[in-house]
XYZ file of C-alpha atoms in Angstrom:
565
model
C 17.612 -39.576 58.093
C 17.734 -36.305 55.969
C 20.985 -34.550 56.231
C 20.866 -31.200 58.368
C 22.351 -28.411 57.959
C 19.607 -27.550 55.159
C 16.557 -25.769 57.094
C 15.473 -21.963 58.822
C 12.725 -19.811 59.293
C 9.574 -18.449 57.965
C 6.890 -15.240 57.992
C 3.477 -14.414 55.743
C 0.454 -13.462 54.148
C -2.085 -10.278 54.876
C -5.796 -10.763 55.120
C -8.819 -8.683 53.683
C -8.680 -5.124 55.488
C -12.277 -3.676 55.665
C -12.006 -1.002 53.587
C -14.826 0.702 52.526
C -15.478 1.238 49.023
C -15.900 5.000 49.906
C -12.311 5.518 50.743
C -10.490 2.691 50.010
C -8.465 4.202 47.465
C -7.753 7.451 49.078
C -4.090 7.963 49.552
C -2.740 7.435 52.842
C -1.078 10.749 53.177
C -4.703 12.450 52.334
C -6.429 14.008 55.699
C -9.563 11.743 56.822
C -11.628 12.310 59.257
C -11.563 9.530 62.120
C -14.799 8.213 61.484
C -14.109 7.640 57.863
C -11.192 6.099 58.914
C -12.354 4.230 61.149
C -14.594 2.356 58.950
C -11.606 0.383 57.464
C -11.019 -1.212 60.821
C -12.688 -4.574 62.585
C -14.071 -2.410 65.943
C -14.833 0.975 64.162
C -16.732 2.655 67.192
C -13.839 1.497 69.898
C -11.621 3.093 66.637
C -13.276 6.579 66.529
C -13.299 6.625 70.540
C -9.611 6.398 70.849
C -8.226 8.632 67.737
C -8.005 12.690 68.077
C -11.797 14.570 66.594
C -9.356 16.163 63.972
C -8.265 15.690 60.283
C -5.348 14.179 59.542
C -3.620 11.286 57.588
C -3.437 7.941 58.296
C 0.168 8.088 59.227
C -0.552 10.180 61.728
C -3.411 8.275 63.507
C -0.924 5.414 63.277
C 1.349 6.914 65.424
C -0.913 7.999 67.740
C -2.746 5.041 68.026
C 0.896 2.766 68.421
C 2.360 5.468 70.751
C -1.054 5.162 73.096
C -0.616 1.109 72.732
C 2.997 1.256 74.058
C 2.102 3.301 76.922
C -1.027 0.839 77.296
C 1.399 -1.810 77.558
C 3.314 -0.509 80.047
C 0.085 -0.256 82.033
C -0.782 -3.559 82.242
C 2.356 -5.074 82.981
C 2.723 -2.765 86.182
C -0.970 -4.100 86.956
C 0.126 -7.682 86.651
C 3.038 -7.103 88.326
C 1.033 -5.048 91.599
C -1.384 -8.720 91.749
C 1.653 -11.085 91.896
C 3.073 -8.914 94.520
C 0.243 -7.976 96.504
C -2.471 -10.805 96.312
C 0.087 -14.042 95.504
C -0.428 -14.937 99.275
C -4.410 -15.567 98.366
C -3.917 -16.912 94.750
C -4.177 -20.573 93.509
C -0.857 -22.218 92.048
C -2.405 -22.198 88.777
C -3.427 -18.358 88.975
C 0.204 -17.410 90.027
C 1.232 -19.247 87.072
C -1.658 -17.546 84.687
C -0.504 -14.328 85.891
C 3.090 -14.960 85.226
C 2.525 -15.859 81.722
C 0.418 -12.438 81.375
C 3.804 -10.746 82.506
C 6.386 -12.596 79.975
C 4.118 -11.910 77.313
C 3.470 -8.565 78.672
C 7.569 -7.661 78.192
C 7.297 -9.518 74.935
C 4.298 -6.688 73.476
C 6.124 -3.924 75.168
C 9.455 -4.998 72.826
C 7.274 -5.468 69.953
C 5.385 -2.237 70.126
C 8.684 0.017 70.673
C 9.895 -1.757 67.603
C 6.833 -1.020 66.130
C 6.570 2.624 66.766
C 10.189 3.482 65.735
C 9.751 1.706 62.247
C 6.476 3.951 62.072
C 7.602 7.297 63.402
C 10.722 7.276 61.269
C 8.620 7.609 57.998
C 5.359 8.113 56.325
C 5.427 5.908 52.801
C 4.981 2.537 52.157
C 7.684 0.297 53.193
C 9.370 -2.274 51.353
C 7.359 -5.745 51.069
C 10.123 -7.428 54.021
C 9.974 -4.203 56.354
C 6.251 -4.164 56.243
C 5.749 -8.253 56.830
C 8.420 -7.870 59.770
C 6.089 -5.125 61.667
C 2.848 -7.255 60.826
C 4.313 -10.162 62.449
C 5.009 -8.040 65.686
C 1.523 -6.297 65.860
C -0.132 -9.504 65.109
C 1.657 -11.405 67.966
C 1.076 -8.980 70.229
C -2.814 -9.884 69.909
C -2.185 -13.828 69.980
C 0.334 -12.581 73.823
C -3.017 -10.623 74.708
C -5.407 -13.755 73.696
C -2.975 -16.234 75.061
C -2.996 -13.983 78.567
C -6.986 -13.739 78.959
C -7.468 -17.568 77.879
C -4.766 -18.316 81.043
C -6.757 -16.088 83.372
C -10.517 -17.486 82.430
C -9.421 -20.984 82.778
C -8.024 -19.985 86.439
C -11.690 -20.679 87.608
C -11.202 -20.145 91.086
C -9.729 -16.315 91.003
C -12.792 -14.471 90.348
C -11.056 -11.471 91.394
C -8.474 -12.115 88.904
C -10.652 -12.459 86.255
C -12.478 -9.263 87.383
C -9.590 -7.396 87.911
C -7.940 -8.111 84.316
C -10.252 -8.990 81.713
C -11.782 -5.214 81.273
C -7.718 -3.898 80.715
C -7.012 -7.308 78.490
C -10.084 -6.737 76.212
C -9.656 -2.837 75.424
C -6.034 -3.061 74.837
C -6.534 -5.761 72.262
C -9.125 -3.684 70.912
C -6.136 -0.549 70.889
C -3.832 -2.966 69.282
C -6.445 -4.098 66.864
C -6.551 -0.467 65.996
C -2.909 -0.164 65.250
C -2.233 -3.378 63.429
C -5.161 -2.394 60.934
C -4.077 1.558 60.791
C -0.606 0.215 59.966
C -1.849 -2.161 57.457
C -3.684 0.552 56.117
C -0.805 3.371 56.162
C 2.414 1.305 55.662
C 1.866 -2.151 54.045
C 2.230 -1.478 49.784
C -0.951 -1.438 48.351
C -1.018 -4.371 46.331
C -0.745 -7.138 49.385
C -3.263 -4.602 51.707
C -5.946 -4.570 48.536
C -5.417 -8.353 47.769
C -5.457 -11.417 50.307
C -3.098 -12.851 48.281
C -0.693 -10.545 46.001
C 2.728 -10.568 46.252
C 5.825 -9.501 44.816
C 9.333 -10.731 45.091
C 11.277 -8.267 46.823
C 15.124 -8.407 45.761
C 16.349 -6.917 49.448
C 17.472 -9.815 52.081
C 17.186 -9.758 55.309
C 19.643 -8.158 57.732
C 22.299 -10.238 59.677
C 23.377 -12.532 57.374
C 25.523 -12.191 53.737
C 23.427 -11.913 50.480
C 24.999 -15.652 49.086
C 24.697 -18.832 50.917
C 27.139 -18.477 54.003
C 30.629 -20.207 54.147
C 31.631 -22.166 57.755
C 34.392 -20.082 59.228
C 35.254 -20.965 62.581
C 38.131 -21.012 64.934
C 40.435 -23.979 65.319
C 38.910 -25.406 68.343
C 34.976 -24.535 66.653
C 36.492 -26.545 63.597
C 37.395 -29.535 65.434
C 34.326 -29.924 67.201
C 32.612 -29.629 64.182
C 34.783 -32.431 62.292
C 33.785 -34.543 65.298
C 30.336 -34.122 64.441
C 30.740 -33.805 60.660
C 32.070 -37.430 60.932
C 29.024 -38.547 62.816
C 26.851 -37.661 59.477
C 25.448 -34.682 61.677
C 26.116 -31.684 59.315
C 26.387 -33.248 55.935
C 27.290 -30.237 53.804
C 28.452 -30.214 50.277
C 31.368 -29.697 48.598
C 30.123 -26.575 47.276
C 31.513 -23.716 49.919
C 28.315 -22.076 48.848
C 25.969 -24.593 51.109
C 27.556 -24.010 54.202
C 26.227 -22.001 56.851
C 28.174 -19.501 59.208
C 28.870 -21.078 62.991
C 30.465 -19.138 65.403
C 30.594 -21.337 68.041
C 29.785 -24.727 69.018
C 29.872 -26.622 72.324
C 28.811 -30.734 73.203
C 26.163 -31.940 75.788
C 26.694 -35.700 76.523
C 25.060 -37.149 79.766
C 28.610 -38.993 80.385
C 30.626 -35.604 80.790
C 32.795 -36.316 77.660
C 31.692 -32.802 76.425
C 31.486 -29.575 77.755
C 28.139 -29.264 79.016
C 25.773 -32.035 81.290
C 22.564 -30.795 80.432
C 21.286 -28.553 77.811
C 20.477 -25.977 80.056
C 23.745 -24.981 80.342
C 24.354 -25.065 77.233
C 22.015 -22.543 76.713
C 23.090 -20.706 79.331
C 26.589 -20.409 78.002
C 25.701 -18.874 74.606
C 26.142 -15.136 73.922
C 23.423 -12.434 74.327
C 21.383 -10.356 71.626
C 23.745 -11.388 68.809
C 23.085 -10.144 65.361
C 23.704 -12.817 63.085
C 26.965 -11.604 61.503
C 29.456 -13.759 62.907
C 26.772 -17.190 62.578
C 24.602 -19.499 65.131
C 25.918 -20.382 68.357
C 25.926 -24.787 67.643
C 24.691 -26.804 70.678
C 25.627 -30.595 69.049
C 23.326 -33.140 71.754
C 24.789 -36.375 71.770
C 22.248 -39.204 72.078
C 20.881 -39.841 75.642
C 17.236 -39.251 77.063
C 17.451 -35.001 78.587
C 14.913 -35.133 81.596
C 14.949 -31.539 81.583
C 12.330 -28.315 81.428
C 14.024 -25.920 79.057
C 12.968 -22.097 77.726
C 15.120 -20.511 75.573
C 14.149 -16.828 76.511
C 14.864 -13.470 74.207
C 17.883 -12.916 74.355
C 19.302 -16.024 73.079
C 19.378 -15.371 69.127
C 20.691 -17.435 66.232
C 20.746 -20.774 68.360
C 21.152 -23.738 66.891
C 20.825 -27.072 67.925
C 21.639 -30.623 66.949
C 20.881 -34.219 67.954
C 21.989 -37.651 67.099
C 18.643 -38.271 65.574
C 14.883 -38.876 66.153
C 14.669 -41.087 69.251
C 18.314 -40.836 70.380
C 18.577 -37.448 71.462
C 15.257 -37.376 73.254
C 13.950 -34.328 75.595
C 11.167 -34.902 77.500
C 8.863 -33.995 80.814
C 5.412 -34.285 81.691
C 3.645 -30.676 82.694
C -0.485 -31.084 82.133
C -2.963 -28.575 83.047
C -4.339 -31.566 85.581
C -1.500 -30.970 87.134
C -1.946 -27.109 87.917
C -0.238 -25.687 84.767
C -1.083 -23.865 82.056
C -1.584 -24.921 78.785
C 1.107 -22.138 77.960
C 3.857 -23.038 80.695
C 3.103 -27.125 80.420
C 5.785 -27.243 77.827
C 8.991 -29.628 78.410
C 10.690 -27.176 75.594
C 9.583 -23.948 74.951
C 11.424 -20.970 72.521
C 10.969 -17.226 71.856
C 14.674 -16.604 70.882
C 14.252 -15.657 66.941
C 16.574 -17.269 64.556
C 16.211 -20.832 66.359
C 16.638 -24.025 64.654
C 16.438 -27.361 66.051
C 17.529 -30.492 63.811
C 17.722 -34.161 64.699
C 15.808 -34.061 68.407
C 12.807 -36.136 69.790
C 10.532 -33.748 71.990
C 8.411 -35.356 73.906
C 5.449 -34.687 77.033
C 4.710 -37.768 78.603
C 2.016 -36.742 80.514
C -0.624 -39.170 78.478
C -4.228 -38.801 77.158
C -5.140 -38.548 80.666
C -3.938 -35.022 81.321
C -5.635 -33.392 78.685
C -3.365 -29.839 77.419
C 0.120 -31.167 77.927
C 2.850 -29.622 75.290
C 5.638 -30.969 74.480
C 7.384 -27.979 72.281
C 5.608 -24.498 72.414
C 7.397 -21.819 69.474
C 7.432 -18.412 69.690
C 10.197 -17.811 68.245
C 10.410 -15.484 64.895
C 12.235 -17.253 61.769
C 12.279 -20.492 63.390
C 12.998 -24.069 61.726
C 12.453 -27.480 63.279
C 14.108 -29.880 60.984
C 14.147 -33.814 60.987
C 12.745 -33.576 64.402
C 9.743 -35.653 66.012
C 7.445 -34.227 68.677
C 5.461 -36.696 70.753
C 2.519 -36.247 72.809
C -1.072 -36.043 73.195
C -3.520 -33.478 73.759
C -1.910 -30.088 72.281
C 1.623 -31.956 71.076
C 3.016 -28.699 69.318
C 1.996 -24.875 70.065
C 2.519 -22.998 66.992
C 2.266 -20.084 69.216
C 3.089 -17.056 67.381
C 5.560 -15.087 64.606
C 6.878 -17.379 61.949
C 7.855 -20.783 61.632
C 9.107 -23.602 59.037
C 9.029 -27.255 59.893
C 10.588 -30.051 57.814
C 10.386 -33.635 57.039
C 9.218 -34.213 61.334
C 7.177 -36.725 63.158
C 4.232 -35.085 64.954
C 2.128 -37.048 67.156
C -1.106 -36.484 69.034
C -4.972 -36.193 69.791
C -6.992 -33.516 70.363
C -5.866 -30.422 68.780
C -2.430 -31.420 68.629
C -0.910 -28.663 66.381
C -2.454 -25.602 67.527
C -1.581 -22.046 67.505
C -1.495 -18.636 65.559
C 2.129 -18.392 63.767
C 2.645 -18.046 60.587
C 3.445 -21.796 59.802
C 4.243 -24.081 57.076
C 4.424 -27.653 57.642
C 6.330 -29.695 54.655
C 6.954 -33.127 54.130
C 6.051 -34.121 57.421
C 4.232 -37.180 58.685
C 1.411 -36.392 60.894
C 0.244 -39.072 63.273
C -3.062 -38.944 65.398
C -2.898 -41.797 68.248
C -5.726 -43.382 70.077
C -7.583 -41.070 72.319
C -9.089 -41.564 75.378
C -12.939 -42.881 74.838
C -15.204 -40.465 74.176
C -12.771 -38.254 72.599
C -12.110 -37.359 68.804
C -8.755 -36.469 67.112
C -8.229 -32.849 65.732
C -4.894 -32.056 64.083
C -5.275 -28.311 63.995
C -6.927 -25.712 65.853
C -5.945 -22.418 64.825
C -6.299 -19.652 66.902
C -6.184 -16.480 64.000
C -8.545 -13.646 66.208
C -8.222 -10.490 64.128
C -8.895 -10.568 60.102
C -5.707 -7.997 59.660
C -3.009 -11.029 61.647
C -1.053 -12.619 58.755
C -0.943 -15.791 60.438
C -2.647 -19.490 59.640
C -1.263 -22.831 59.253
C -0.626 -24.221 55.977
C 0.237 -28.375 55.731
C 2.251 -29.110 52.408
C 3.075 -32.476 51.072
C 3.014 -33.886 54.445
C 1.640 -37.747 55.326
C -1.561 -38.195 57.019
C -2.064 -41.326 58.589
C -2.755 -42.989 61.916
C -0.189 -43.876 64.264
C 0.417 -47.472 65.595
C -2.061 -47.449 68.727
C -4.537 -45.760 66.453
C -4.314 -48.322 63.333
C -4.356 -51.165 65.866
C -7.510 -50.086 68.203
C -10.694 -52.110 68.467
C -12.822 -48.808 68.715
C -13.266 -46.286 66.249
C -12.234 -42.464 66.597
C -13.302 -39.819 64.706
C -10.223 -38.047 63.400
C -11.049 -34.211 61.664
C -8.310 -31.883 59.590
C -8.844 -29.167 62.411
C -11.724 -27.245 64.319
C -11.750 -23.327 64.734
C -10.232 -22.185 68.205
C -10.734 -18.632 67.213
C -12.970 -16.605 65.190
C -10.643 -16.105 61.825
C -9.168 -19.243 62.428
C -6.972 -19.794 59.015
C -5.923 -23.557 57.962
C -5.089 -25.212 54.422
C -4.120 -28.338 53.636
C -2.700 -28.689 50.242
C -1.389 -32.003 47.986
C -0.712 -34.293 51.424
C -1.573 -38.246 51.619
C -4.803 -38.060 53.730
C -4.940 -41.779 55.327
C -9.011 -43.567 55.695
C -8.854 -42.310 59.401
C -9.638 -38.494 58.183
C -13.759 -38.161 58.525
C -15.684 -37.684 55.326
C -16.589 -34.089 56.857
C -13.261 -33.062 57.369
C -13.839 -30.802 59.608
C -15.338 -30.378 63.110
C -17.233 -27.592 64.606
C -15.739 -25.612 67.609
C -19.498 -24.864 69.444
C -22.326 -24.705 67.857
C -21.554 -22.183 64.855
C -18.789 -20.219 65.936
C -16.640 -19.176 63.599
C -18.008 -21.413 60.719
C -18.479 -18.204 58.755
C -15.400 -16.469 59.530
C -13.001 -19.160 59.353
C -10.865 -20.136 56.340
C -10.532 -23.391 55.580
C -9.742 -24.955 52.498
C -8.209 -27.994 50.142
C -6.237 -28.436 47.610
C -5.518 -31.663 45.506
C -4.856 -33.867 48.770
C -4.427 -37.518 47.668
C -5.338 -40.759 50.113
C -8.937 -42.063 51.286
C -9.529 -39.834 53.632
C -8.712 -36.965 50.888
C -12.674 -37.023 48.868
C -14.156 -33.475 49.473
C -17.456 -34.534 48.315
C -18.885 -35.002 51.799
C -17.382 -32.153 53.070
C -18.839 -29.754 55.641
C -20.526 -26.666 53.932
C -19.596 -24.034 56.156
C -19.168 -20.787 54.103
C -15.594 -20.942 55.229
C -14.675 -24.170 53.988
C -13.016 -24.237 50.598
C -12.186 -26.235 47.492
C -9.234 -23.973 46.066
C -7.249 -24.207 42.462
C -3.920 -23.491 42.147
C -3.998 -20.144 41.761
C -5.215 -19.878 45.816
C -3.462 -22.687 47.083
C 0.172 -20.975 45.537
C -0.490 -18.680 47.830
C -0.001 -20.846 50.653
C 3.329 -21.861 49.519
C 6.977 -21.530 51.282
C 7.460 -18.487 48.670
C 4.288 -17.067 49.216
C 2.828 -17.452 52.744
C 6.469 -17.544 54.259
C 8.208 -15.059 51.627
C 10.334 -18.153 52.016
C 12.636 -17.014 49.083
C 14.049 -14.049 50.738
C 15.713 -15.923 54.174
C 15.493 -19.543 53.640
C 18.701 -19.776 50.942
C 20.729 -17.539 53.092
C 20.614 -20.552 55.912
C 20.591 -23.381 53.312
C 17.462 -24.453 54.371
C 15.789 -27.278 52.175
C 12.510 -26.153 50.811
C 10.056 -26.505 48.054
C 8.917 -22.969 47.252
C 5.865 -23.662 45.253
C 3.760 -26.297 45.150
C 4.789 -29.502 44.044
């Protein structure tokens, strides 16, 4: 097992922006008229509809256009919150449920866009590389909350009214925020990444909340011997060198036999502090080994968590929420996270609900700066939800079917095995299906030096299964695979289509110097977005690059390759 306490957190890269060659070199504090302006973003007619008939800079149609999305989002969490109250009585199981995952992510865009808007309206200049990523993360999670709603209300088949009722608000809000995410690109992000898909340069400034140098453990005397108990137990293997160590504040014990001071990890969670900052270190939940039948969400407000196992298959949590069984795909997790500054190390995650039950997750992330380290993550159809923000995962196990790492973060996976199992008949294995829906989202899943090959029930099956590198969910769907050990169960095509030819055009797909049978591009598909990239692309698909790894991943003493290997 790879020693923890060597792992955290992640963010990315910016996408082409429209501009026009008429104006895209105009400087952002120069007056422009809306429909000139306009032209720069993906919907410019919904665009020149919303901003003021009057010249003025981009800056200021920014702030416009973000002010009029907050008070949009306030709109439509009042209207969600009028259906659960006043129609729940006539409302499926499974629409009540859709409708209260349009109201968490609801309060999530409301947070985002005030933080938004006050970055915004306290200056007009380009920001700093890091303050610009951390408001493109925001504004392009608040489309993937909006997608995520409307997919959770058209799969509630039976509430036509419901459908009715909140697809016209969900589709012209996106189309607002779509408006502000490219306006800010446009106004705020430095001009070399907006121009360029792919430039990028170091920026010396760290992030807030923790010390410029790797952090030192400093703990109280009862935090210290808790931690030599699990220090002994090979759990946080840290060097001699001070400098590796990373800052706990706190740390508490869940065992099943009541030896420590929590039962279940529930209330564990529940016992950690609110909204901290960072300064004083992660709050340590240590999980002794023991299988955790338990349904956990780890909600806002619970920052800087941290949590520990005994190892992959001895601290196991697990449950078995499906969609067959009236969830949704979004609230079928057995663990799910929005907390930022999360890390996980050590755990088995599991949803047992089998092949049978189709969408069934076992971890869904949401959760900005987030590491999963040395962890495994078992299940079938849709395993792991990359759901949104930014994400790192490390040397893991990752098991499944049919789309079984799916999502729109900003992810990279690295030196991780990846294991389709046998499906049910009739279906295929996809490993990916990304769900990028706006060109200006920084998001996309890039697989590093990871193992490809098929797990046990797969490898040992009398019938053949097609097994593809990914399919496109969404229109810009974004995924890259780059020097991994692709096993003979990958397809000569590679890649599958969605329906028919959506988003075979739009998507971006592409490989770089994978190894293994299944790893020959010459029979690839020849979809305009598929492609065969040198080194120059694929570095920037890299920890340093796509994650801006280098700037937070030392401070936590995360292990990493920043460039390609």
């Amino acid at each position: 097992m790879a020693s923890p306490l060597s792992f955290l957190l992640t963010i990315f890269i910016l996408l082409p922006c429209f501009l026009s060659p008429s104006h895209a070199d105009a400087p952002p504090s120069a007056p422009v008229s809306p429909r000139t302006l306009c032209k720069s973003t993906p919907n410019p007619s919904y665009c020149r509809s919303i901003l003021p008939n009057n010249n003025t800079n981009v800056y200021t149609y920014g702030r416009f256009s973000l002010r009029k999305s907050l008070s949009q989002s306030r709109k439509f969490l009042k209207l969600v919150h009028k259906y659960l109250q006043k129609y729940r009585p006539s409302l499926s199981v499974s629409a009540i449920r859709a409708l209260q995952d349009c109201r968490f992510l609801a309060g999530l865009n409301m947070d985002f866009l005030l933080s938004s808007f006050q970055t915004v309206n306290a200056t007009s200049r380009t920001l700093s590389h890091v303050e610009a990523d951390d408001i493109q993360t925001l504004l392009s999670a608040i489309l993937t909350n909006q997608q995520t709603c409307l997919d959770g209300i058209q799969s509630t088949a039976s509430a036509w009214s419901l459908r009715n009722g909140l697809s016209v608000p969900l589709s012209n809000d996106t189309k607002l925020y779509s408006v502000s995410l490219a306006l800010f690109t446009k106004g705020w992000v430095p001009k070399k990444k907006r121009n360029s898909p792919w430039a990028w340069q170091r920026s010396s400034k760290r992030r807030p909340g923790f010390k410029h140098q790797r952090l030192h453990f400093r703990m109280s005397s009862r935090t210290r011997t808790i931690y030599e108990t699990v220090s002994r137990r090979n759990l946080l293997q840290t060097s001699d060198d001070a400098d590796e160590e990373v800052l706990v504040s706190d740390i508490v014990t869940v065992s099943q036999d009541g030896s420590g001071n929590f039962t279940t990890v529930n209330d564990a969670i529940s016992a950690a502090p609110n909204n901290t900052n960072g300064l004083n270190g992660y709050f340590l939940i240590y999980i002794t080994a023991g299988v955790y039948q338990e349904y956990i969400s780890i909600a806002k407000n619970k920052r800087y968590l941290m949590m520990i196992g005994d190892g992959i298959n001895q601290t196991i949590i697990t449950g078995n929420r499906s969609v067959v069984d009236g969830w949704t795909t979004f609230n079928s997790a057995t663990f799910a996270v929005v907390g930022p500054n999360f890390v996980a190390v050590n755990i088995t995650f599991q949803n047992t609900a089998g092949a049978i039950k189709h969408q069934a997750v076992a971890v869904r992330n949401g959760a900005d700066l987030s590491a999963f380290y040395s962890c495994s993550f078992e299940g079938y159809q849709d395993t792991l939800y990359t759901h949104s923000l930014r994400q790192f995962y490390k040397e893991c196990d990752i098991y499944g079917t049919v789309d079984f790492i799916f999502g729109n973060a900003a992810v990279v996976f690295q030196n991780c095995n990846i294991y389709p199992r046998k499906p049910m008949n009739g279906q295929f294995n996809a490993i990916t299906a990304q769900g990028r829906t706006d060109p200006n989202q920084n998001t996309g899943t890039s697989i590093h030096d990871c193992n490809i090959v098929a797990a046990d029930d797969l490898a040992s099956s009398n019938t053949t299964f097609a097994t593809y590198l990914g399919r496109p969910w969404k229109e810009y769907s974004r995924t890259v695979y780059m020097q991994n050990f692709m096993g003979s169960l990958i397809d000569p095509a590679g890649w599958r289509a969605w329906n028919g030819d959506f988003a075979l055009n739009t998507s971006y797909y592409a490989e770089y110097i994978n190894t293994g049978p299944g790893s020959n591009t010459s029979k690839r598909v020849t979809w305009s977005g598929f492609h065969v990239i040198n080194a120059t692309d694929a570095a920037n698909f890299t920890v340093s690059s796509f994650l801006l790894g280098d700037d937070w991943l030392p401070d936590t003493g995360v292990p990493y390759s920043a460039s390609l290997t």
